[in-house]
């Protein structure tokens, strides 16, 4: 993976290449960034830059033996550790290496939920186990094979239980020429003992302009306006942006507006039908629907207050609906926003979707009232 293949993150790339050129290579680094911002891909590009035989000021060469092996994730001195589940005879990262290589090949922005799906985790949560820590200690005790460094990229050290304390000595006094890059999403969820032994690098979420550019390379026929909406909704997450763009605005819009309409009329059987339809969708799709809902409701609210259509980012059909609503329906917007946020939080916590959506529908139907006069 080269820096040039990674969306945006210009400042971080600049910082990383400069620090390597200056010979500044901290042995243990903790990278922190929101989901979908590309930090795992950046870690791969960074290590490739460190090991590359012919780097330029801005990127690795992409063709030397180290670059070629890292790009196929088969470099013998580059080790990975990531959350996995116990299944049959499998229990540590090495057992899942084939799946890992393929998953990264398909999507170097791999979200955790997608990774769990790839390894058929069903409803189990991933874990970086005691056996995994022992395996890491073993791997890094060996001499490097081909390059001056032995490297471990650990993805999501949040899943390292207290067993992670077995790695402390290694992080504190690493064997000669060992580099650790821990790629995390949530600082609070990492063992404080691990956190305090690493040099922290915060990587920001992606800018909308970078996401728009990314969407237009992935989906060349996507109209600019639609790319802009998807980027706006995704809030810096490359995977979410692609999902939003592929789901097309119409799909989310139609389902959400149907919900508003159904709850406004307030007929139980219709609300139940909507609930059952949405409950059948995947959890990520459900989350996107309510995130889209937040975006739509904010626009509706803004129109209600300002009547200024130039201030909202909506497609023509959406705009028409929002204008109609602004003229005809009133709602306590802070309560409505809370309801949507809470619903998203419950989806994330695996709430029963039928109960969740029916309850949300009943609450919504109490909030929507016609504007009289
Ligand atoms: Zn190279």
CSV table of N, CA and C and ligand atoms in Angstrom, one decimal, residues 52-54 61-64 67, ligand 1:
chain,number,residue,atom,x,y,z
A,52,UNK,N,10.9,0.4,2.6
A,52,UNK,CA,11.2,0.6,1.2
A,52,UNK,C,12.7,0.9,1.0
A,53,UNK,N,13.2,0.2,-0.1
A,53,UNK,CA,14.6,0.4,-0.4
A,53,UNK,C,14.9,1.7,-1.2
A,54,UNK,N,13.9,2.2,-1.9
A,54,UNK,CA,14.1,3.4,-2.8
A,54,UNK,C,12.9,4.4,-2.5
A,61,UNK,N,8.6,3.3,-3.1
A,61,UNK,CA,8.7,3.1,-4.5
A,61,UNK,C,7.6,2.2,-5.1
A,62,UNK,N,7.1,1.3,-4.3
A,62,UNK,CA,6.0,0.4,-4.8
A,62,UNK,C,6.5,-0.8,-5.6
A,63,UNK,N,7.8,-0.8,-5.9
A,63,UNK,CA,8.3,-1.9,-6.7
A,63,UNK,C,9.5,-2.7,-6.1
A,64,UNK,N,10.1,-2.3,-5.1
A,64,UNK,CA,11.2,-3.0,-4.5
A,64,UNK,C,10.6,-4.3,-3.8
A,67,UNK,N,8.4,-3.5,-0.8
A,67,UNK,CA,7.1,-2.9,-1.2
A,67,UNK,C,6.2,-4.0,-1.7
B,1,LIG,ZN1,10.0,0.1,-2.2
